[in-house]
PDB file of C-alpha atoms and ligand atoms in Angstrom:
ATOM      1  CA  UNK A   1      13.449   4.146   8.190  1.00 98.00           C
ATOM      2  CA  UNK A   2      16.848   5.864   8.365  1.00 98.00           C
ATOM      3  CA  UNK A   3      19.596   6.111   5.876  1.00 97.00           C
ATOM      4  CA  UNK A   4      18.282   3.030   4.060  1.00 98.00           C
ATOM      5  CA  UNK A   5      20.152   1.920   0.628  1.00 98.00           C
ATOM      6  CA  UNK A   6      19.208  -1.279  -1.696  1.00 98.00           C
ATOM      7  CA  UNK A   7      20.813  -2.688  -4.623  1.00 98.00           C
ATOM      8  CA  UNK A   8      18.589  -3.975  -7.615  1.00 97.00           C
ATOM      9  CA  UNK A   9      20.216  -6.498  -9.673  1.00 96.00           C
ATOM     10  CA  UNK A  10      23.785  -6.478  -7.886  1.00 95.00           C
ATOM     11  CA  UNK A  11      26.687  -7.523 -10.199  1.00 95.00           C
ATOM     12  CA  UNK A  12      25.383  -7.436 -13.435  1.00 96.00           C
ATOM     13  CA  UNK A  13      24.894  -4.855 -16.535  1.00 96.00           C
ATOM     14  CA  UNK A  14      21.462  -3.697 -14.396  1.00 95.00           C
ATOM     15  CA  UNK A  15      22.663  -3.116 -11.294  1.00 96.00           C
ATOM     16  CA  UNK A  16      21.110   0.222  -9.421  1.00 96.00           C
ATOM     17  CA  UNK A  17      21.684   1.537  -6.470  1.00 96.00           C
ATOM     18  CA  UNK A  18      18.184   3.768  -4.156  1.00 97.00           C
ATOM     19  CA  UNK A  19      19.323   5.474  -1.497  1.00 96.00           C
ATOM     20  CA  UNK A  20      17.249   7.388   1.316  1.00 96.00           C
ATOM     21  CA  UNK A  21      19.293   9.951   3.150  1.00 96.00           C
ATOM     22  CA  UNK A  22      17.923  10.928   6.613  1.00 96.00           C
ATOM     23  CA  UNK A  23      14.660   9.947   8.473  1.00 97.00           C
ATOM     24  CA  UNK A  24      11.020   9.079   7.660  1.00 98.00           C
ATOM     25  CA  UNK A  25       8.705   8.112  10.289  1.00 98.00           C
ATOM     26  CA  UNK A  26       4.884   7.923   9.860  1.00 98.00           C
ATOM     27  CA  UNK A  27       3.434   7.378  13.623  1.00 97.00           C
ATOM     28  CA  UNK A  28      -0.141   6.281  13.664  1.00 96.00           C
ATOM     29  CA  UNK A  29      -3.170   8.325  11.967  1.00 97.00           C
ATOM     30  CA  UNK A  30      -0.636  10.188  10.215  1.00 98.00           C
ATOM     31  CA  UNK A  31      -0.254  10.029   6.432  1.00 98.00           C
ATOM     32  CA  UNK A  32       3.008  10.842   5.217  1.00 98.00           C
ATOM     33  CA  UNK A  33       4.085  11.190   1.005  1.00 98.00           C
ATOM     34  CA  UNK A  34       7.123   9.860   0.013  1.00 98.00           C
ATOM     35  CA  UNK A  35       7.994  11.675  -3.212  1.00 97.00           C
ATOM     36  CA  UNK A  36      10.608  12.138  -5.741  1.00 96.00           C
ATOM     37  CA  UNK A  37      10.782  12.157 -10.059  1.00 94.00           C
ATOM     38  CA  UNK A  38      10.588   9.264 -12.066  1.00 93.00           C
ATOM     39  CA  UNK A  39      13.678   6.325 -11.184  1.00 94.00           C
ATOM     40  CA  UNK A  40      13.866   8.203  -7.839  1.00 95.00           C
ATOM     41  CA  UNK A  41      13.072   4.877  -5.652  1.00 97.00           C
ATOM     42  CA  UNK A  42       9.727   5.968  -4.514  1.00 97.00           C
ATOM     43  CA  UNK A  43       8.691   2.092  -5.297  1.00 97.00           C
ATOM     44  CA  UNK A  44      11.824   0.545  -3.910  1.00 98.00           C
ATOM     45  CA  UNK A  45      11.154   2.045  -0.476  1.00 98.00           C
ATOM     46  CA  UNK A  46       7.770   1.246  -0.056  1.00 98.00           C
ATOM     47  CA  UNK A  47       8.646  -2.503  -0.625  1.00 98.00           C
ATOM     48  CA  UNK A  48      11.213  -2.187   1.614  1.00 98.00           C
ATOM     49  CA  UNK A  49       8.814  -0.371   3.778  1.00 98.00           C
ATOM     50  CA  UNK A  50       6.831  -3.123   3.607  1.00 98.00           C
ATOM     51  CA  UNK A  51       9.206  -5.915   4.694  1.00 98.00           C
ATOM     52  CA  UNK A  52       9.177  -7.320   1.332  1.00 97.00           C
ATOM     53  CA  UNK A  53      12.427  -6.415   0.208  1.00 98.00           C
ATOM     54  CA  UNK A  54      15.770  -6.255   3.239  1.00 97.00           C
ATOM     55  CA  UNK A  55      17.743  -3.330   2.871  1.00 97.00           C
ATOM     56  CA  UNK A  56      21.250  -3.256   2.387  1.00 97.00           C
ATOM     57  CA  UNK A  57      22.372  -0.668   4.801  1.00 98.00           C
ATOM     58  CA  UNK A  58      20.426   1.353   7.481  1.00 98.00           C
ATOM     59  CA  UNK A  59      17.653   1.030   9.727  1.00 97.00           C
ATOM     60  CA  UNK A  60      14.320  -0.222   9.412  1.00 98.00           C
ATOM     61  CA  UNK A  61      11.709  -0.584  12.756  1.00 98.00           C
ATOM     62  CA  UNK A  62       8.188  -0.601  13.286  1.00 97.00           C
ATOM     63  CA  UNK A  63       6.924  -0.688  16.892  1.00 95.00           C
ATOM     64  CA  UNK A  64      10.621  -0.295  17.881  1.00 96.00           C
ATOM     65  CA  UNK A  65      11.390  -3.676  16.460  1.00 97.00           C
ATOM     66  CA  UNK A  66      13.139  -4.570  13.652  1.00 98.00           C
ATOM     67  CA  UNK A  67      11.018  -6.666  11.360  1.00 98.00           C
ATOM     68  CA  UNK A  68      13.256  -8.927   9.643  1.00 98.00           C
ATOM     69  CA  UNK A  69      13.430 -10.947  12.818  1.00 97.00           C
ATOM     70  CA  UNK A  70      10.126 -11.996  12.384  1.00 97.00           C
ATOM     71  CA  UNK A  71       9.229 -11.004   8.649  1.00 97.00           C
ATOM     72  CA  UNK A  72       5.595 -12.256   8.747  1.00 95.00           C
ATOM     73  CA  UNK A  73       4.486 -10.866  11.965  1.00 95.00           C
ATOM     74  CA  UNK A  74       5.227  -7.591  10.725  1.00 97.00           C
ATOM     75  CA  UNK A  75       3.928  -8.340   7.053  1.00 96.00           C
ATOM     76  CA  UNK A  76       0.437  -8.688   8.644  1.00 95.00           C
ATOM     77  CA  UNK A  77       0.705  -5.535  10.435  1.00 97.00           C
ATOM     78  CA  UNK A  78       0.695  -4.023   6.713  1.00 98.00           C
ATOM     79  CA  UNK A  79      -1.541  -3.601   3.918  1.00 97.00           C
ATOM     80  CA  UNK A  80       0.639  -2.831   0.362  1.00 97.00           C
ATOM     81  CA  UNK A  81      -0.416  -2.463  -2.699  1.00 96.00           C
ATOM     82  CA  UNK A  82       1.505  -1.620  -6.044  1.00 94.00           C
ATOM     83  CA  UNK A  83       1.066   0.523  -8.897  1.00 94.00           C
ATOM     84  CA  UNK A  84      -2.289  -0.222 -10.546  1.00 93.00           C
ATOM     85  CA  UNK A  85      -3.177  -3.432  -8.319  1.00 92.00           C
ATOM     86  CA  UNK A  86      -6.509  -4.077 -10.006  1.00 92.00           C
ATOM     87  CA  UNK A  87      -3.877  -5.043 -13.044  1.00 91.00           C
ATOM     88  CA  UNK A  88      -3.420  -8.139 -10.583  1.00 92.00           C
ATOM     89  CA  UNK A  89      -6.320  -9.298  -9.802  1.00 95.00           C
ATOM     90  CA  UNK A  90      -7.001 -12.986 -10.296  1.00 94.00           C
ATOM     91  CA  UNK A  91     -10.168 -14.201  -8.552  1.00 96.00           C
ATOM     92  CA  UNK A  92     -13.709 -14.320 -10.556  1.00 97.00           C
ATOM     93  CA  UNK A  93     -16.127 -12.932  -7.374  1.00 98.00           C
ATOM     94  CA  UNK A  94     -14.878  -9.806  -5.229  1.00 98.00           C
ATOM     95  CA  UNK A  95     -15.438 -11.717  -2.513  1.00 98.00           C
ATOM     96  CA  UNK A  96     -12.673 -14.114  -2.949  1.00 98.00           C
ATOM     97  CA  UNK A  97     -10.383 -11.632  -4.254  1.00 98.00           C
ATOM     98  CA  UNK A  98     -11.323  -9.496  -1.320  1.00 98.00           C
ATOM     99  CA  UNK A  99     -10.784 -12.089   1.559  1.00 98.00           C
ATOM    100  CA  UNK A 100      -7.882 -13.482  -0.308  1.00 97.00           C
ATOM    101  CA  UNK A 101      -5.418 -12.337   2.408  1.00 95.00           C
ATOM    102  CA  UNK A 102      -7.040 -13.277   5.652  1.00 96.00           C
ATOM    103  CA  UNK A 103      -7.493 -16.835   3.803  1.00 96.00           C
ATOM    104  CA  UNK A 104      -4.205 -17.096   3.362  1.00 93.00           C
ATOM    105  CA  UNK A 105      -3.193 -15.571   6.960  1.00 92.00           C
ATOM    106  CA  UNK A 106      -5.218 -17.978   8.006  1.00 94.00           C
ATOM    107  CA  UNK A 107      -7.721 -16.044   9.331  1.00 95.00           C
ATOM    108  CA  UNK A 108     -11.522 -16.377  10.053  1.00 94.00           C
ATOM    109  CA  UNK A 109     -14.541 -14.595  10.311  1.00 96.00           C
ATOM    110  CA  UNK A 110     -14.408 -14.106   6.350  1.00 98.00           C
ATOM    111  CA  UNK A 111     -17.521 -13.160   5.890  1.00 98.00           C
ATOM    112  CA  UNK A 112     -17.076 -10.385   8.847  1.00 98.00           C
ATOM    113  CA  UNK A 113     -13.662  -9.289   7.256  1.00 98.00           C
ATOM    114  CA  UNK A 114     -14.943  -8.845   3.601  1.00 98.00           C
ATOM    115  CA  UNK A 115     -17.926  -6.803   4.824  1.00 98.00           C
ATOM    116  CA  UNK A 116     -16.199  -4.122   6.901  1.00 98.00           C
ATOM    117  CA  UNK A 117     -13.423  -4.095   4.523  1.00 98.00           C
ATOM    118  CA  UNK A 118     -15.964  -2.735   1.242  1.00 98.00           C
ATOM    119  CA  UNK A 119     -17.751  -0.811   3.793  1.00 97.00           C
ATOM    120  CA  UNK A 120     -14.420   1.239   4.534  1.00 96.00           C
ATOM    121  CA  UNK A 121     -13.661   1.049   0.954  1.00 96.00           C
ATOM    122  CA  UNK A 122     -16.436   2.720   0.104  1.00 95.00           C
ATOM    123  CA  UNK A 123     -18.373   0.008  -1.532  1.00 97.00           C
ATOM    124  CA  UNK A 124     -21.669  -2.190  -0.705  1.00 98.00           C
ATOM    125  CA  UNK A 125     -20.472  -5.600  -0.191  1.00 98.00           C
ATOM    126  CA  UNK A 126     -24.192  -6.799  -0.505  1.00 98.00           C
ATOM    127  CA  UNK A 127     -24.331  -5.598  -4.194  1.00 98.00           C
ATOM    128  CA  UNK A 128     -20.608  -6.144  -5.472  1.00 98.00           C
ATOM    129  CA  UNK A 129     -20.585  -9.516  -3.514  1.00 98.00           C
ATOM    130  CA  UNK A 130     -20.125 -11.531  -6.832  1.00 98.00           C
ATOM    131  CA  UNK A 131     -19.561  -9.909  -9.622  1.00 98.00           C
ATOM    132  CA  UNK A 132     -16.525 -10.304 -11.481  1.00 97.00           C
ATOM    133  CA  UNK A 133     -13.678  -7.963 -10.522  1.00 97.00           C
ATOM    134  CA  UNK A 134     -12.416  -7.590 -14.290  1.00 95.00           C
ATOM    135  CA  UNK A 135     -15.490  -6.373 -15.245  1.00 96.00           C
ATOM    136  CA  UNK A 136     -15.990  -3.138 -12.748  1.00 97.00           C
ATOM    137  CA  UNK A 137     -14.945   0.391 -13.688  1.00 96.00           C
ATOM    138  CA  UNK A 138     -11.722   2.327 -12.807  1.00 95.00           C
ATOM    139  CA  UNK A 139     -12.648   4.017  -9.338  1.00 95.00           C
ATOM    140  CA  UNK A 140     -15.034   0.852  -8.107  1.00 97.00           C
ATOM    141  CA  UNK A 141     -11.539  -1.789  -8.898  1.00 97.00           C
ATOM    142  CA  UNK A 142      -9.395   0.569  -7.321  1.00 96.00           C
ATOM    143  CA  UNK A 143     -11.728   0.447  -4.203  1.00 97.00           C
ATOM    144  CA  UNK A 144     -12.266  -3.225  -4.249  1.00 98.00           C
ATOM    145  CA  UNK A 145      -8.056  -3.412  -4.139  1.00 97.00           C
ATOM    146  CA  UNK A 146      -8.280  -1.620  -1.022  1.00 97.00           C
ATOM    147  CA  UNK A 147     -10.778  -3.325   0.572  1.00 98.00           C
ATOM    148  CA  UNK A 148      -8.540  -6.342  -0.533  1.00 98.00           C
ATOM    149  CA  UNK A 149      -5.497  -5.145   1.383  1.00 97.00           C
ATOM    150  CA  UNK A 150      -7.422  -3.704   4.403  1.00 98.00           C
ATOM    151  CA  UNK A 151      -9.167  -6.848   4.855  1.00 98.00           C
ATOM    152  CA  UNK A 152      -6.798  -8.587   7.517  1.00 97.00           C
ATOM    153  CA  UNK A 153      -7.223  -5.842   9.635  1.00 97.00           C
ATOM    154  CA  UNK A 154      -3.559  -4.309   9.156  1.00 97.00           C
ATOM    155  CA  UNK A 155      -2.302  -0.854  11.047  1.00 97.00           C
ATOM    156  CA  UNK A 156      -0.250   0.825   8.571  1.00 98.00           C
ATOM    157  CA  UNK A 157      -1.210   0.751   4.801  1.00 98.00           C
ATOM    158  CA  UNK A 158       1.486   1.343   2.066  1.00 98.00           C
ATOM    159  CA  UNK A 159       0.347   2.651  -1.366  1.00 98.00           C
ATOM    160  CA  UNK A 160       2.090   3.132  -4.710  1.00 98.00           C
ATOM    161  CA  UNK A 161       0.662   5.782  -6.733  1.00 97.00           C
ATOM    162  CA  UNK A 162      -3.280   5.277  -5.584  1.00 97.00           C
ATOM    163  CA  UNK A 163      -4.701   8.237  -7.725  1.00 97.00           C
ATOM    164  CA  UNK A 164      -3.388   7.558 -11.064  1.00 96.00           C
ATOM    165  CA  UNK A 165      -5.146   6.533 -13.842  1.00 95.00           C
ATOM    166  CA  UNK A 166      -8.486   7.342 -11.990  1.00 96.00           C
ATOM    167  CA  UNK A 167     -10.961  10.369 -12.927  1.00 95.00           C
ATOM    168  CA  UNK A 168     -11.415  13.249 -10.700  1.00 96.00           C
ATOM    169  CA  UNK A 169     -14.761  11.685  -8.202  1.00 96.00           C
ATOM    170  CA  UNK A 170     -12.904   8.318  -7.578  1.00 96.00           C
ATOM    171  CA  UNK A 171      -9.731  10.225  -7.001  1.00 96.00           C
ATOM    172  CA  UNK A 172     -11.643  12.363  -4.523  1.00 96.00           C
ATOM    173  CA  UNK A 173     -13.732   8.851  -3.193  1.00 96.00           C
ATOM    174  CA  UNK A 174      -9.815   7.129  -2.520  1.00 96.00           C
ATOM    175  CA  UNK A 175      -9.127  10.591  -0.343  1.00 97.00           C
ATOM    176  CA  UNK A 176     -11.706  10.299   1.353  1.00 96.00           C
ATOM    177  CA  UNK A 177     -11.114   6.761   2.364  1.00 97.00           C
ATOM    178  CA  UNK A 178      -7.305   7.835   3.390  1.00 97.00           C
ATOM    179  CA  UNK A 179      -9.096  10.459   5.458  1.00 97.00           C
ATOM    180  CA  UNK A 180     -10.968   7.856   7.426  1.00 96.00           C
ATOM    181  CA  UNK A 181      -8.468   5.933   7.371  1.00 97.00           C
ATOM    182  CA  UNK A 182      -6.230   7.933   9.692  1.00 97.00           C
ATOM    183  CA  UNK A 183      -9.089   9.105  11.424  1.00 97.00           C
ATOM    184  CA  UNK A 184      -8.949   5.595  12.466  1.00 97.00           C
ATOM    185  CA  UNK A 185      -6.095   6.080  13.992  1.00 97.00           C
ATOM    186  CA  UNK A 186      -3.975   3.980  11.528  1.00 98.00           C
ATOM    187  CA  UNK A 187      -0.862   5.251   9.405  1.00 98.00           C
ATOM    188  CA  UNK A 188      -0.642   5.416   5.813  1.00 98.00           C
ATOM    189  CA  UNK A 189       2.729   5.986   3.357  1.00 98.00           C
ATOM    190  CA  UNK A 190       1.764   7.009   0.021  1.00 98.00           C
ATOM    191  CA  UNK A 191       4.111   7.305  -2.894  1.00 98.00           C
ATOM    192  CA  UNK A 192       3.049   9.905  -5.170  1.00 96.00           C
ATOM    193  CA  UNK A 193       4.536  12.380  -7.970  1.00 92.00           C
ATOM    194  CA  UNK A 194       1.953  14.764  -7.383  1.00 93.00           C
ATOM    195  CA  UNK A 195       1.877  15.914  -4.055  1.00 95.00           C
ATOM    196  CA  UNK A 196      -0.963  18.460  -4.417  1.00 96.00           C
ATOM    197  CA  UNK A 197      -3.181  16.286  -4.608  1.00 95.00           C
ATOM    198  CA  UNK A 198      -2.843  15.200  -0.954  1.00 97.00           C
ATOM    199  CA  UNK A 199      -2.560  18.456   0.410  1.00 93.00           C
ATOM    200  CA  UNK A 200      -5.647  18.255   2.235  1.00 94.00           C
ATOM    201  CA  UNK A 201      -4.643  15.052   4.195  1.00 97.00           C
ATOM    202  CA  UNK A 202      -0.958  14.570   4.256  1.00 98.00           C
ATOM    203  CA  UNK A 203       0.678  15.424   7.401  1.00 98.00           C
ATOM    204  CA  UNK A 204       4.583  14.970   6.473  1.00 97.00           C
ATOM    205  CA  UNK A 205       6.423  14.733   2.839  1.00 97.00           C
ATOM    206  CA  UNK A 206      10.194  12.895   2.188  1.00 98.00           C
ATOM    207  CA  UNK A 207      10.956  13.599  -1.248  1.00 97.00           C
ATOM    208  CA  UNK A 208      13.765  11.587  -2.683  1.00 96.00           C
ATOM    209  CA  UNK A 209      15.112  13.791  -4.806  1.00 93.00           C
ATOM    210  CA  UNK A 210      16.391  16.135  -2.059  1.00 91.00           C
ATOM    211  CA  UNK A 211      17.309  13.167   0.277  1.00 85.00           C
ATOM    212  CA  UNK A 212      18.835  10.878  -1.416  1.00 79.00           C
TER     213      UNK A 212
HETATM  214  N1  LIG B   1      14.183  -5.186 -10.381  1.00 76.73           N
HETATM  215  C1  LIG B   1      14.989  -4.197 -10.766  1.00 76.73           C
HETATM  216  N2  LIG B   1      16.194  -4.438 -11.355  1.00 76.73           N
HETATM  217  C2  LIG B   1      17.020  -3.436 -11.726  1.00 76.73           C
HETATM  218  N3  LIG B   1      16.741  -2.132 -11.541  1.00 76.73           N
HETATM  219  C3  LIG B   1      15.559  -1.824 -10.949  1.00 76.73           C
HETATM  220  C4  LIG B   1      14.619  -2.826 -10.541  1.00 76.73           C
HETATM  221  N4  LIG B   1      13.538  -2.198  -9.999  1.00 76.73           N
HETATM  222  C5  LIG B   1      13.802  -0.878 -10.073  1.00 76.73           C
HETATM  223  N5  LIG B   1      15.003  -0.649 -10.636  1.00 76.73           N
HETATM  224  C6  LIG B   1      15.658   0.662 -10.862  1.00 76.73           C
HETATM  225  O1  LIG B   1      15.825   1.283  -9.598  1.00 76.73           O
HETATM  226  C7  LIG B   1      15.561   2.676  -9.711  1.00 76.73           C
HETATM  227  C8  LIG B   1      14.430   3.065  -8.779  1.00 76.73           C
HETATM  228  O2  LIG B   1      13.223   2.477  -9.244  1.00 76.73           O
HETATM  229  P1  LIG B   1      11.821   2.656  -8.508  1.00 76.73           P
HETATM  230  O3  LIG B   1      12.004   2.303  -7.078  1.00 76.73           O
HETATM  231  O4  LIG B   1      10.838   1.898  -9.292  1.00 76.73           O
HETATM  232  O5  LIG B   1      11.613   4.234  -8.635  1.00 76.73           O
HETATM  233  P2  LIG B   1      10.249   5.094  -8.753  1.00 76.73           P
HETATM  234  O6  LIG B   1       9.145   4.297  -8.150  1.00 76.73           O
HETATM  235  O7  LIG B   1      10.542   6.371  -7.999  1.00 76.73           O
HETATM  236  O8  LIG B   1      10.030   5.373 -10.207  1.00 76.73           O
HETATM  237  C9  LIG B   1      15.234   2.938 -11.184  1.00 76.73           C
HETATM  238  O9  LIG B   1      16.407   3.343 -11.829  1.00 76.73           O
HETATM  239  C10 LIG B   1      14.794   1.600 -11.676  1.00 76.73           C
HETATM  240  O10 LIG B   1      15.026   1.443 -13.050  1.00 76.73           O
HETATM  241 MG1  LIG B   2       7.316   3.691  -8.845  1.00 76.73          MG
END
């Protein structure tokens, strides 16, 4: 992305303007942090990252392309998840909430997808298989999101604050995962306020508040 702006809410009482200033490029099995206080946009450019919400000014490309010429293409390259995404889970087995994406991708080879997915997410898809995602702790929902946005295969995975609100071994279980994760070969953008925390595994940091 390069010089990217977006307007929430233009026109009325609400309206606010993110801005990125400069360039952020996360090539494959690199990890890259995209930083900045509270209100800084972290959140607005990872859904913008993500093809989910057009910029209003500057450049956007992944493989060269620009992805709003074929939104969904790109959207299955991708694997996104918000702030605290066990908050949305919805189905009553991990299973279904796990191959929810492929399903609707229209994918097959389910039952393929959902066990490599837990598998890289750290979890035994034999054992979790259905039980009822509400009712897991902290670090195993956290995991089972994952394995819910990994599970269409994507290349580049986009994550909004994955550590917080998790105790120090699942914090340490979701690095690990980003560690095999690029080892993989595959990219990751991470949005996080606390940047030591991925000092081990990050290879490149845009903070917002300097570059913006
Ligand atoms: N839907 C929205 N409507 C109006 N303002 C918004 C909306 N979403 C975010 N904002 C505002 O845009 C700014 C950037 O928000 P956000 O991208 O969530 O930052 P961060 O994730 O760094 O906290 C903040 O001032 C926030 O209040
Ligand atoms: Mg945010």
């Amino acid at each position: 992305m390069k010089d990217v702006t977006y307007v929430h809410s233009p026109s009325t009482p609400f309206e606010r303007k993110v801005k990125m200033s400069g360039k952020l490029t996360v090539e494959s099995g690199k990890l890259v942090l995209l930083t900045g206080k509270n209100g800084s946009g972290k959140t607005t450019i990872l859904q913008i990252a993500a093809v989910l919400l057009k910029p209003l000014s500057g450049e956007i490309s992944i493989d060269g392309e620009d992805p709003w010429r074929d939104p969904w293409k790109f959207r299955r390259m991708i694997g996104f998840s918000f702030q605290f995404p066990e908050n949305q889970f919805f189905e009553m087995r991990v299973f279904d909430e796990v191959v929810f994406a492929p399903k609707n991708f229209g994918l097959d080879d389910l039952e393929e997808r959902y066990e490599k997915a837990m598998g890289i997410a750290g979890l035994d898809p034999k054992v979790y298989r259905d039980r009822l995602p509400f009712a897991l702790s902290g670090g195993e929902k956290r995991k089972v999101a994952i394995a819910s946005i990994i599970s269409h295969d994507p290349e580049i995975l986009i994550l909004d604050e994955p550590l917080v609100g998790l105790d120090l071994p699942s914090r340490l279980e979701i690095l690990d995962f980003l560690k095999s994760w690029k080892e993989m070969g595959k990219s990751a953008l991470v949005a996080t306020h606390r940047v030591e925390d991925f000092e081990k595994i990050a290879d490149g940091i845009f903070d917002l508040d300097q570059n913006s």
